[in-house]
Coordinates of C-alpha atoms in Angstrom, one line a residue:
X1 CA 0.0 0.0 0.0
X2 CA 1.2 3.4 -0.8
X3 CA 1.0 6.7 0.4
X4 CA -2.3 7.5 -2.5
X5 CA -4.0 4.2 -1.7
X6 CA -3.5 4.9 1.8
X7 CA -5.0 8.2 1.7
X8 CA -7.9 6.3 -0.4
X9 CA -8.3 3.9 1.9
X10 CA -8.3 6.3 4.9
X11 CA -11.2 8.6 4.0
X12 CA -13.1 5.5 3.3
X13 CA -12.3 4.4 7.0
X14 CA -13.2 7.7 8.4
X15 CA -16.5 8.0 6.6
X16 CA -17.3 4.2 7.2
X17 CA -16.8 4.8 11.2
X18 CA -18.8 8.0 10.7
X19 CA -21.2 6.2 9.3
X20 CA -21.4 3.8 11.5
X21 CA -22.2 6.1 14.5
X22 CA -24.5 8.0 12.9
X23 CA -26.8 4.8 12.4
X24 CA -25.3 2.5 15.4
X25 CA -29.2 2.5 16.7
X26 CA -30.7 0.8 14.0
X27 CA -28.1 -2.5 14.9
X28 CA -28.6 -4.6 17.0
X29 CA -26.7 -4.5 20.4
X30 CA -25.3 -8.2 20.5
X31 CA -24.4 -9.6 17.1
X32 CA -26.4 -13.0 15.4
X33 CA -23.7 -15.4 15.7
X34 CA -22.9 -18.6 17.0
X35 CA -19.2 -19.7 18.2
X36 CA -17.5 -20.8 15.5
X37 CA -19.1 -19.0 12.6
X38 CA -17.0 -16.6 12.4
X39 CA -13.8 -19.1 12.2
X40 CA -15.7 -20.6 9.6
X41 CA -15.9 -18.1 7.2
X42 CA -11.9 -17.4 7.3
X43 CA -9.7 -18.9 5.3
X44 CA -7.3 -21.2 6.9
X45 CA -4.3 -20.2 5.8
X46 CA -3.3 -16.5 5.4
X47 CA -3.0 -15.6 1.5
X48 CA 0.3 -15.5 -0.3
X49 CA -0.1 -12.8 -2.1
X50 CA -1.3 -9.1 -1.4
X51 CA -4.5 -8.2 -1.6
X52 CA -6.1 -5.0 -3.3
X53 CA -7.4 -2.2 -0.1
X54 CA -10.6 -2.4 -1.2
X55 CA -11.1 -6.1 -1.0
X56 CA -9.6 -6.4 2.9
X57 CA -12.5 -3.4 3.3
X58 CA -15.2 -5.3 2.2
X59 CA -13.6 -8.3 4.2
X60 CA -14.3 -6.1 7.2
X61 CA -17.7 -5.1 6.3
X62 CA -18.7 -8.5 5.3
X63 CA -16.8 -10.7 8.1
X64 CA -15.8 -8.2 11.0
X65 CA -19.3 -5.9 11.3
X66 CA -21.4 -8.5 11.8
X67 CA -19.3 -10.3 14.5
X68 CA -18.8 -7.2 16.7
X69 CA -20.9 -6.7 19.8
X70 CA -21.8 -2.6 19.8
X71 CA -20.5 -1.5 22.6
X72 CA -21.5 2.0 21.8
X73 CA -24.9 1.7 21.0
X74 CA -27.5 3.3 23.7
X75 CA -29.1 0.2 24.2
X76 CA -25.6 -1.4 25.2
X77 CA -26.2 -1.8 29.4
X78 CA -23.3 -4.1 30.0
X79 CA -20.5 -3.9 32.1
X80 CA -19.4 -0.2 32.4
X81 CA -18.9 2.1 29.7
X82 CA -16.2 1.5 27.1
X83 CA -14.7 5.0 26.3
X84 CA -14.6 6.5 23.0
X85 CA -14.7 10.0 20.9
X86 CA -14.2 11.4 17.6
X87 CA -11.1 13.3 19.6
X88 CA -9.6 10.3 20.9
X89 CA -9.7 8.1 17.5
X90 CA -8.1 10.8 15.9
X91 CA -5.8 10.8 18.6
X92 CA -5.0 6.8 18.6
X93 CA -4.8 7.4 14.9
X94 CA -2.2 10.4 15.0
X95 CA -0.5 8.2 17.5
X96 CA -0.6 5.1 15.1
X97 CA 0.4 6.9 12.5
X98 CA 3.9 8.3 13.7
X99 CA 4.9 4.3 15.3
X100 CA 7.2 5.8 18.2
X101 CA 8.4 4.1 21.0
X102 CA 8.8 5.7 24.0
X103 CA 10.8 3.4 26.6
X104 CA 13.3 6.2 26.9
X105 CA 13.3 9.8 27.2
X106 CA 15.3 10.4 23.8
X107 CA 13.9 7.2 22.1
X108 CA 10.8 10.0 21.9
X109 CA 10.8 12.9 24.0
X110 CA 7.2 14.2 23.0
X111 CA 5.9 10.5 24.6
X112 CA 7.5 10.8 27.7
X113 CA 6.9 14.6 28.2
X114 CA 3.6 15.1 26.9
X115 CA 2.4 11.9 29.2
X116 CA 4.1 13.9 32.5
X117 CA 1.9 17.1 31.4
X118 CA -1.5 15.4 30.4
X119 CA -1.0 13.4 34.0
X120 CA -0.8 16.4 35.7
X121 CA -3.9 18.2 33.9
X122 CA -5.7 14.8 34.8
X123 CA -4.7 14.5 38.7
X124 CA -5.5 18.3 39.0
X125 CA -9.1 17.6 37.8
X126 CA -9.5 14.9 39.8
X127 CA -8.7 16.9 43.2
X128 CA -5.7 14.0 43.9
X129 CA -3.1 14.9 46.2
X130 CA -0.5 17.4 45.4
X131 CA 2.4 14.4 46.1
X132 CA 1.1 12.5 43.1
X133 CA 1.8 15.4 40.6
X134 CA 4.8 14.8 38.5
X135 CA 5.0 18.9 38.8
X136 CA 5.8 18.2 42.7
X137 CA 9.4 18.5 44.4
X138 CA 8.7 15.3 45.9
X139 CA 9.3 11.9 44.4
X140 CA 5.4 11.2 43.2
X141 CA 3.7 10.9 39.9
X142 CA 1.5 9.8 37.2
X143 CA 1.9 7.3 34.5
X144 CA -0.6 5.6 31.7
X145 CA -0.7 2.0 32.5
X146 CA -2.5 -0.5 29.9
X147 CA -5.4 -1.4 32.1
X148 CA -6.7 -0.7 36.0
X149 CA -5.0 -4.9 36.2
X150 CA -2.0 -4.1 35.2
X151 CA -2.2 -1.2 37.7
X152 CA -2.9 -3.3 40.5
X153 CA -0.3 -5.9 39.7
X154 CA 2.3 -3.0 39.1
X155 CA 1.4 -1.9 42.5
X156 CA 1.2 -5.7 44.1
X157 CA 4.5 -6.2 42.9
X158 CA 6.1 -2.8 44.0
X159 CA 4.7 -3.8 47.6
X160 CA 6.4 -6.3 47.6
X161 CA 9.6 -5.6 46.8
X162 CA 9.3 -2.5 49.6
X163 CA 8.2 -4.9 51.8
X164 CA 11.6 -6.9 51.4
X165 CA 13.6 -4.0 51.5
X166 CA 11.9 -3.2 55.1
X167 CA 12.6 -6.3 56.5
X168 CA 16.4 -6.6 55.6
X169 CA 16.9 -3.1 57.2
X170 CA 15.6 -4.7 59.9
X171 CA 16.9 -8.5 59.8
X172 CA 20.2 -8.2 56.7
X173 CA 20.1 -12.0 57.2
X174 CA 16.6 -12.1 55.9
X175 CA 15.6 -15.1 54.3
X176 CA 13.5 -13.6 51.2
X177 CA 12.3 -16.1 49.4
X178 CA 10.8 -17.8 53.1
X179 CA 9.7 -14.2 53.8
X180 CA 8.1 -14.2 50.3
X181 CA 5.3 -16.7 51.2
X182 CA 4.4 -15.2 54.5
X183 CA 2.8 -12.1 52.3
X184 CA -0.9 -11.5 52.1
X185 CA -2.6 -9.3 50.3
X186 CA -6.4 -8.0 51.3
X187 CA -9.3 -6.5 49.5
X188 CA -13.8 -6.9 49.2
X189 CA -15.5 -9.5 48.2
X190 CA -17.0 -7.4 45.5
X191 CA -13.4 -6.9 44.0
X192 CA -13.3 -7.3 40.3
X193 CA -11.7 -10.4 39.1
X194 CA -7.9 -8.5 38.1
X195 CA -7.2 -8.1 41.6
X196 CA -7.6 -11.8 42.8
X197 CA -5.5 -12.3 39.5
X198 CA -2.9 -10.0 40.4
X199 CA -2.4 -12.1 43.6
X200 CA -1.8 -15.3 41.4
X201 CA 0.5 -13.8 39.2
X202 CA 2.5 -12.2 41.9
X203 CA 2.4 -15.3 43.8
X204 CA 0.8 -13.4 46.9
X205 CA -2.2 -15.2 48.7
X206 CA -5.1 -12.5 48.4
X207 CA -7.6 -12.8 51.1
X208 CA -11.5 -11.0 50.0
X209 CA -12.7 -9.9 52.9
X210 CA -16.2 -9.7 53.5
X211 CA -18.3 -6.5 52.8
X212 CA -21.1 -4.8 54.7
X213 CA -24.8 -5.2 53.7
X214 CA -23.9 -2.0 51.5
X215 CA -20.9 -3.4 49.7
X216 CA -18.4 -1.5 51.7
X217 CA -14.8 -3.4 52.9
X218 CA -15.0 -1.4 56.4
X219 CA -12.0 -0.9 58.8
X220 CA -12.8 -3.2 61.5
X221 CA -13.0 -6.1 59.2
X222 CA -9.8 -5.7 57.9
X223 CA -7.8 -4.8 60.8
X224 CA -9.4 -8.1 62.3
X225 CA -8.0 -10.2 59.0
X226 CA -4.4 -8.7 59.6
X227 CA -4.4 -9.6 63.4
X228 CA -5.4 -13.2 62.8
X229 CA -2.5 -13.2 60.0
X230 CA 0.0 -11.6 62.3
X231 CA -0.8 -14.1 64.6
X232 CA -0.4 -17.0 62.3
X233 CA 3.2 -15.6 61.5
X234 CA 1.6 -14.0 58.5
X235 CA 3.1 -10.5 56.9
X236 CA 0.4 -8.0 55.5
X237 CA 1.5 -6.2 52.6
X238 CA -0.6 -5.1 50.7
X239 CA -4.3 -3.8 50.2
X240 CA -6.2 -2.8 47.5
X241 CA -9.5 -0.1 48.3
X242 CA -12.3 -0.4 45.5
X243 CA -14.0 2.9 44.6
X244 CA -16.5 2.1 42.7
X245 CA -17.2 -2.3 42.8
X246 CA -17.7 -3.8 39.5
X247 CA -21.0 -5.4 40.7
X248 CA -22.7 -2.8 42.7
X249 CA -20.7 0.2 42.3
X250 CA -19.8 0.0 46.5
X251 CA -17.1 2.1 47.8
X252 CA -14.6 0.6 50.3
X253 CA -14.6 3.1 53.6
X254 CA -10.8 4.2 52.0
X255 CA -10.9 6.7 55.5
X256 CA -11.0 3.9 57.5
X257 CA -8.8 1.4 55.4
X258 CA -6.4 3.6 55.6
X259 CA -5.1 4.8 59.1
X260 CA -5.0 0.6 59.0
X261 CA -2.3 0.3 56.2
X262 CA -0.7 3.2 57.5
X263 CA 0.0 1.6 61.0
X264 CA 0.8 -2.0 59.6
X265 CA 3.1 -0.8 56.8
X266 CA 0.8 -1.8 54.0
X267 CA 0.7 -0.2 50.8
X268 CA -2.5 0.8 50.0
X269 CA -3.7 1.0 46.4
X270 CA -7.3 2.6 45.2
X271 CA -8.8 0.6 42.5
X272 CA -11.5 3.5 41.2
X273 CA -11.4 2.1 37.5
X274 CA -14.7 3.4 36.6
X275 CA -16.1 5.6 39.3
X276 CA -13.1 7.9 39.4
X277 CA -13.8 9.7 36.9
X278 CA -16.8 11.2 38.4
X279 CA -14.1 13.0 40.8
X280 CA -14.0 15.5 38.1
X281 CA -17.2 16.6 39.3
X282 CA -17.0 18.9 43.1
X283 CA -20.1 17.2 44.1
X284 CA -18.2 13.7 44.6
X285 CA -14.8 14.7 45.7
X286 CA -15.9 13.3 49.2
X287 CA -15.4 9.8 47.5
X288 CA -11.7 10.8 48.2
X289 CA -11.8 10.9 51.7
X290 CA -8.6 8.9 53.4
X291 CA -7.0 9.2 50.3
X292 CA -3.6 10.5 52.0
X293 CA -3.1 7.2 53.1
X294 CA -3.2 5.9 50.0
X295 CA 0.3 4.7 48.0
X296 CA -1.2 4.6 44.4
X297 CA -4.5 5.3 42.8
X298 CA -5.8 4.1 39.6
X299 CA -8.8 5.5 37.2
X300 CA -9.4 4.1 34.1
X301 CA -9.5 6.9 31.2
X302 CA -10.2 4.4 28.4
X303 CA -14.0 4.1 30.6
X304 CA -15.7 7.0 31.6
X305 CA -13.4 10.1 30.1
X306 CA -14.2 9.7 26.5
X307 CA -10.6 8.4 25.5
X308 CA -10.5 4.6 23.7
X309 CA -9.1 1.8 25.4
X310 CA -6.3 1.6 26.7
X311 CA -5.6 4.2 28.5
X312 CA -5.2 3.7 32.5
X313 CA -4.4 6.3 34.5
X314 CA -1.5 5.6 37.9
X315 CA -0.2 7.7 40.3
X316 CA 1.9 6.2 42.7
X317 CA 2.9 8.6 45.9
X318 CA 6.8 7.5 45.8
X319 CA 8.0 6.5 42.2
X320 CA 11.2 5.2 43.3
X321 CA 9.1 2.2 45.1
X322 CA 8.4 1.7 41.4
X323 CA 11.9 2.0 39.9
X324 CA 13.7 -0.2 43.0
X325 CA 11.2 -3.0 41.6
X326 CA 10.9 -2.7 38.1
X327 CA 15.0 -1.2 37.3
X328 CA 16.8 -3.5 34.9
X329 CA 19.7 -1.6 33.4
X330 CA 21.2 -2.7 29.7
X331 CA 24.1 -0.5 28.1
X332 CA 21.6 0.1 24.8
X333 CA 18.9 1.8 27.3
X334 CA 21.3 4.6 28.2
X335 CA 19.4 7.9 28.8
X336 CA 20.4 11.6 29.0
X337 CA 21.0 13.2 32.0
X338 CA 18.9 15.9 32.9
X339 CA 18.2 18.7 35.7
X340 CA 14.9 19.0 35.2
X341 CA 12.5 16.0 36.8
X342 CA 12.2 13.6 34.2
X343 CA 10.7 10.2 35.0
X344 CA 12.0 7.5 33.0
X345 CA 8.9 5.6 32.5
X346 CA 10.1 1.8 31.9
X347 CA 11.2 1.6 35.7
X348 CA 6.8 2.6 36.6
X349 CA 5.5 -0.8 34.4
X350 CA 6.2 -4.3 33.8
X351 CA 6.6 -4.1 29.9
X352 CA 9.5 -2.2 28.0
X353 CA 7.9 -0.9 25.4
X354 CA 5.6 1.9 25.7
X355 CA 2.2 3.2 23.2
X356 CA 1.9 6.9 22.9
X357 CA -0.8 6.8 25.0
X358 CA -0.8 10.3 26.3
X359 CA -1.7 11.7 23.0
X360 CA -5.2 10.6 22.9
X361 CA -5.9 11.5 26.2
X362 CA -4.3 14.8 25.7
X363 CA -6.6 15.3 22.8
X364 CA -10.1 14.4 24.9
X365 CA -8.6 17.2 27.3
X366 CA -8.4 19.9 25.0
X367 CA -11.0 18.6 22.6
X368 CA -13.7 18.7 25.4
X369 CA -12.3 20.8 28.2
X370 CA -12.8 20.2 32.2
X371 CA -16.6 21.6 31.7
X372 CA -17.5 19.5 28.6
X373 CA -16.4 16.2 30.6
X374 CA -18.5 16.6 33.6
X375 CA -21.5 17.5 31.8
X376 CA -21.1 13.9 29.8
X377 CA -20.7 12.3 33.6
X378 CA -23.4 14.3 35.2
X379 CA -25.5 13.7 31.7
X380 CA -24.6 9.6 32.6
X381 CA -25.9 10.0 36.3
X382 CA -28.7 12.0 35.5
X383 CA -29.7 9.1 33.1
X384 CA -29.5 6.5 35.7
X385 CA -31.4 8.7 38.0
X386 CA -34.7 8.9 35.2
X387 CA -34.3 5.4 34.7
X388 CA -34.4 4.4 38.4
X389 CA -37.5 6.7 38.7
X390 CA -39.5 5.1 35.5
X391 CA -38.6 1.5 37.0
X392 CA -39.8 3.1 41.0
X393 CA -43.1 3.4 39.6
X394 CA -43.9 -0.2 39.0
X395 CA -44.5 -1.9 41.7
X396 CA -43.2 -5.3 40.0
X397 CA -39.7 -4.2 40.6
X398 CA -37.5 -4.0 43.2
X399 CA -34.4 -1.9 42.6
X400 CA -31.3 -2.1 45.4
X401 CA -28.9 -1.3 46.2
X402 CA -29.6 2.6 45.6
X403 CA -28.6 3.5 42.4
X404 CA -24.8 4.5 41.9
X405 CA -23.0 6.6 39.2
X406 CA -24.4 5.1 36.0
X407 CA -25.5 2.1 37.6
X408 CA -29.0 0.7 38.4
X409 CA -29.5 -3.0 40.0
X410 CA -32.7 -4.3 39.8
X411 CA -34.9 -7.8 40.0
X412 CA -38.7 -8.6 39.9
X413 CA -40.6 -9.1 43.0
X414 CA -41.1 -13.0 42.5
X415 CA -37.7 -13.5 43.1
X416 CA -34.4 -15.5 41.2
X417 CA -35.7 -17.2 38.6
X418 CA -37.9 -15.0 37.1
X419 CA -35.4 -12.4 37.4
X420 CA -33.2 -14.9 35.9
X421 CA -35.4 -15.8 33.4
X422 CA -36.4 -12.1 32.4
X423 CA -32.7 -11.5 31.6
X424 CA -32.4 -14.3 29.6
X425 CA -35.4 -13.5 27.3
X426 CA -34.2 -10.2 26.4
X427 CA -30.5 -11.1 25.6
X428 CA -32.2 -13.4 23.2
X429 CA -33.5 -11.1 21.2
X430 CA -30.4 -8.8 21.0
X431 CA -31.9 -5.6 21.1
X432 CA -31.2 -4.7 24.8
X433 CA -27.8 -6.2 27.3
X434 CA -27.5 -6.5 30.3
X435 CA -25.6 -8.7 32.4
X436 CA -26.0 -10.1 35.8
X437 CA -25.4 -9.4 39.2
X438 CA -25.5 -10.4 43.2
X439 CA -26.9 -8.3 46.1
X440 CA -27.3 -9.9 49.5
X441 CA -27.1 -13.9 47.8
X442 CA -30.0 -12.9 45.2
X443 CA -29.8 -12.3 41.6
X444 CA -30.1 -8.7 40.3
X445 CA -29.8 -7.2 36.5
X446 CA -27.1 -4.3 36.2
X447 CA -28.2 -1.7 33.7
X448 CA -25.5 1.0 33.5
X449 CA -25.8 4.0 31.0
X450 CA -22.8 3.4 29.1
X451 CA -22.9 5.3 25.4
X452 CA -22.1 8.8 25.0
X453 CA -25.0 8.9 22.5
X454 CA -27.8 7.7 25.0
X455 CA -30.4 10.0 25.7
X456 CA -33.6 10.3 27.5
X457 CA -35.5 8.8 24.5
X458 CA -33.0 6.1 25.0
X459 CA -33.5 5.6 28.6
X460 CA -37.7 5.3 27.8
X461 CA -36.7 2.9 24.9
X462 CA -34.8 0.3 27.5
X463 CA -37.0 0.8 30.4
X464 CA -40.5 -0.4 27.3
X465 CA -38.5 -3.5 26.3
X466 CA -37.4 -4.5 29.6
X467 CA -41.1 -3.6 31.0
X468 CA -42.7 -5.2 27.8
X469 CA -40.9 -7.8 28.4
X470 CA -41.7 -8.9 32.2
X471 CA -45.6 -8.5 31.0
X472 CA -45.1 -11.4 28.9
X473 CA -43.2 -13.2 31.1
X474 CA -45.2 -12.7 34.3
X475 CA -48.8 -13.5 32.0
X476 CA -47.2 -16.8 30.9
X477 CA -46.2 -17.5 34.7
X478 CA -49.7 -16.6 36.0
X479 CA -51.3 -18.8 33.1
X480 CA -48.6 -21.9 34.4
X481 CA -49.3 -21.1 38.0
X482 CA -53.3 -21.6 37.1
X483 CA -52.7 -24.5 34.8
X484 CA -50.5 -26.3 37.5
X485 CA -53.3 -25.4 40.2
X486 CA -56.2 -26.5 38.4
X487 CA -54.0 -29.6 37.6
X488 CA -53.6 -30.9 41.7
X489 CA -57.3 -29.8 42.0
X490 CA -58.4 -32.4 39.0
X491 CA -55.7 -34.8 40.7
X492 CA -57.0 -34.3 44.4
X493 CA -60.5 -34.7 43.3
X494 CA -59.5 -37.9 41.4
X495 CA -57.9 -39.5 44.5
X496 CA -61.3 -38.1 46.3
X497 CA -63.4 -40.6 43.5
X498 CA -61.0 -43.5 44.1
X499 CA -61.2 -43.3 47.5
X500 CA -65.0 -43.4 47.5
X501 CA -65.2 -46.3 45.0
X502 CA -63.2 -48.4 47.4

């Protein structure tokens, strides 16, 4: 491909994509295919010879379109939101489009420089700590991890290594590797799935504590886990504080977590991959309450701030906790020497290499301004809010927990397997996902606003197929309850006839 069919094939992209947005409510949310289908329509081997643009196009049109799940449509409920703009395409693209690497300060000095500014804008917003500005005197910063996982492993694994370095101050005859397995790592039982994760690959046993009725990891519960551990010869090290659960959307009691890690010597990490953002906005800065007892903090740009995956924003309070863990030198990685406070940002992750992430990021920022991104959060909350309030009103539903952020858990009256079986029914007809959830042992359906296109009209849309379709469901139950009733009767008043006739 040259530079002309490359400019040919590139407006075609960008009005394909534009396209595709512009009309992204007239598909269908989940795609109509089974596993396998789409294996099947590949060819097995890959071709020997090049093939013309506008053939791999149509590929994608015929082959990858109908396979994707639309994560982006307004009737997408899923999960949690999935971020994405016009600015931050552009951005990826821009970013693409150059191929730098920035492991090193000269191997691209726009990657590494550009990130340390954008990281700074971002903490700012956010109302973190001054000591997690790369701008500060002190040794804190930012960095753009791959995901909110990596994150936590990054900052499992930098525990650890402080840990070590503690104990041989106090013991240099320290045994490390027996020291090693004596490590335990804490967080809720509502913790996504990356942090239990983090403790197998980090070979660190991860204890999930259990939560209140609310969701919350509370204080007393976990200074109560690392006394019984102490006891048993057992060394905490490290904890990870959820803002914002995957499930419910709980938040940790970080102000109570913390004094906890501070006293033990745990580093304390702040998972707030989704609800974080929202700290853009005053009215939920109290969310950050405890967090200067906190040793890193994650918030995942690439899901609520409008900026494509992946893009996961780190600040750690002491980045050389990072660089004693993660510094492996080699004569080829050489870097200038500099006055001016330049982090060298393959000593804050577990990969060398290093995407131009900040450039997409940087774009959302400038592209939509401080005032343009809370409006889309508050917009998102607001949604949830109207939602909660249409489902309120029907007496058939029960909604808890409250409603958080985007979120909105919910089941029918009757109980599991309805619920169950009302969840099922409409992911069958792939106009509508959701997925499930559990709140005090008992199934519940997570709806979360998630698009940037949804709208009120939206909102109504999903609340009439969801309603529309628990009045069938709940009909067909009422006819089977009868049917099944008048059934025992006929049986009982067989029994009655046989019983006479004897």
């Amino acid at each position: 491909m040259d530079s002309q069919q490359f400019r040919e094939f590139g407006r075609e992209a960008i009005d394909f994509l534009a396209n595709y947005y512009d009309t992204i409510r007239d598909r269908d949310v989940l795609p109509s295919v089974q596993p396998g289908d789409i294996i099947k329509k590949l060819p097995k081997d890959a071709p020997e010879q090049p093939e013309p643009w506008q053939q791999i196009f149509q590929d994608y049109k015929d082959v990858v379109i109908p396979g994707i799940t639309n994560w982006h449509s307004p009737q997408f409920h899923a999960y949690y939101p999935t971020g994405t703009s016009f600015a931050s395409i552009i951005g990826g693209l821009l970013s693409d489009g150059i191929g730098i690497m920035g492991f090193t300060w000269i191997a691209s000095p726009v990657c590494t420089e550009l990130e340390v500014v954008s990281m700074d804008w971002l903490a700012k917003l956010l109302g973190l700590p001054e000591e997690f500005l790369n701008s500060h005197s002190g040794p804190g910063g930012g960095v753009l991890q791959g995901s909110a996982s990596e994150a936590i492993l990054v900052g499992l694994l930098a525990a650890k290594d402080k840990m070590i370095r503690r104990l041989k101050k106090q013991d240099p005859d320290l045994d490390e590797d027996l020291a090693k397995i004596k490590f335990v790592a804490y967080t809720s039982d509502h913790c996504n799935s990356a942090v239990e994760k983090a403790g197998v690959l980090g070979s660190m046993k991860m204890r999930l504590l259990e939560s209140d009725i609310n969701g919350r990891l509370r204080g007393k519960t976990l200074k109560k886990a690392m006394e019984e551990d102490k006891a048993l010869g057992l060394i905490p090290c490290y904890v990870v504080c959820n803002l914002g659960t995957t499930g419910l959307c709980s938040f940790d009691a970080m102000d109570e977590i913390g004094p906890i890690c501070r006293e033990n010597n745990v580093w304390l990490h702040v998972d707030a991959a989704y609800a974080g953002s929202a700290l853009i906005c005053q009215e939920y800065r109290h969310l950050l309450n405890g967090i200067e007892y906190a040793d890193s903090f994650d918030v995942n740009a690439h899901k609520w701030f409008l900026v494509n995956f992946d893009c996961s924003a780190m600040w750690v309070r002491d980045s050389y906790d990072l660089i004693n863990a993660f510094d492996v030198q080699r004569v080829y990685l050489e870097d200038v020497d500099s006055e001016i406070k330049i982090p060298d940002y393959r000593h804050w992750q577990m990969p060398l290499g290093r995407r131009f992430r900040a450039l997409k990021l940087w774009f959302v920022m400038k592209s939509y301004g401080a005032e343009g991104i809370r409006s889309y959060i508050r917009r998102h909350i607001s949604l949830a809010q109207y939602f909660a309030k249409l489902m309120k009103a029907d007496n058939r539903f029960i909604i808890e927990p409250e409603p958080s952020m985007g979120l909105v858990c919910f089941r029918l009256v009757q109980g599991d397997l309805l619920t169950k079986k009302l969840l099922e029914n409409i992911t069958k007809k792939k106009k509508l996902f959701m997925v499930r959830g559990s709140f005090r042992n008992q199934y519940i359906i997570r709806i979360v606003i998630c698009s940037q296109l949804t709208n009120i009209e939206d909102v109504e849309l999903s609340w009439n197929k969801i309603k529309n379709e628990a009045n069938t469901l709940l009909e067909n139950d009422a006819v089977h309850i009868k049917s099944q009733t008048i059934t025992t009767i006929h049986g009982m008043e067989n029994i009655c006839v046989t019983e006479k006739s004897k």
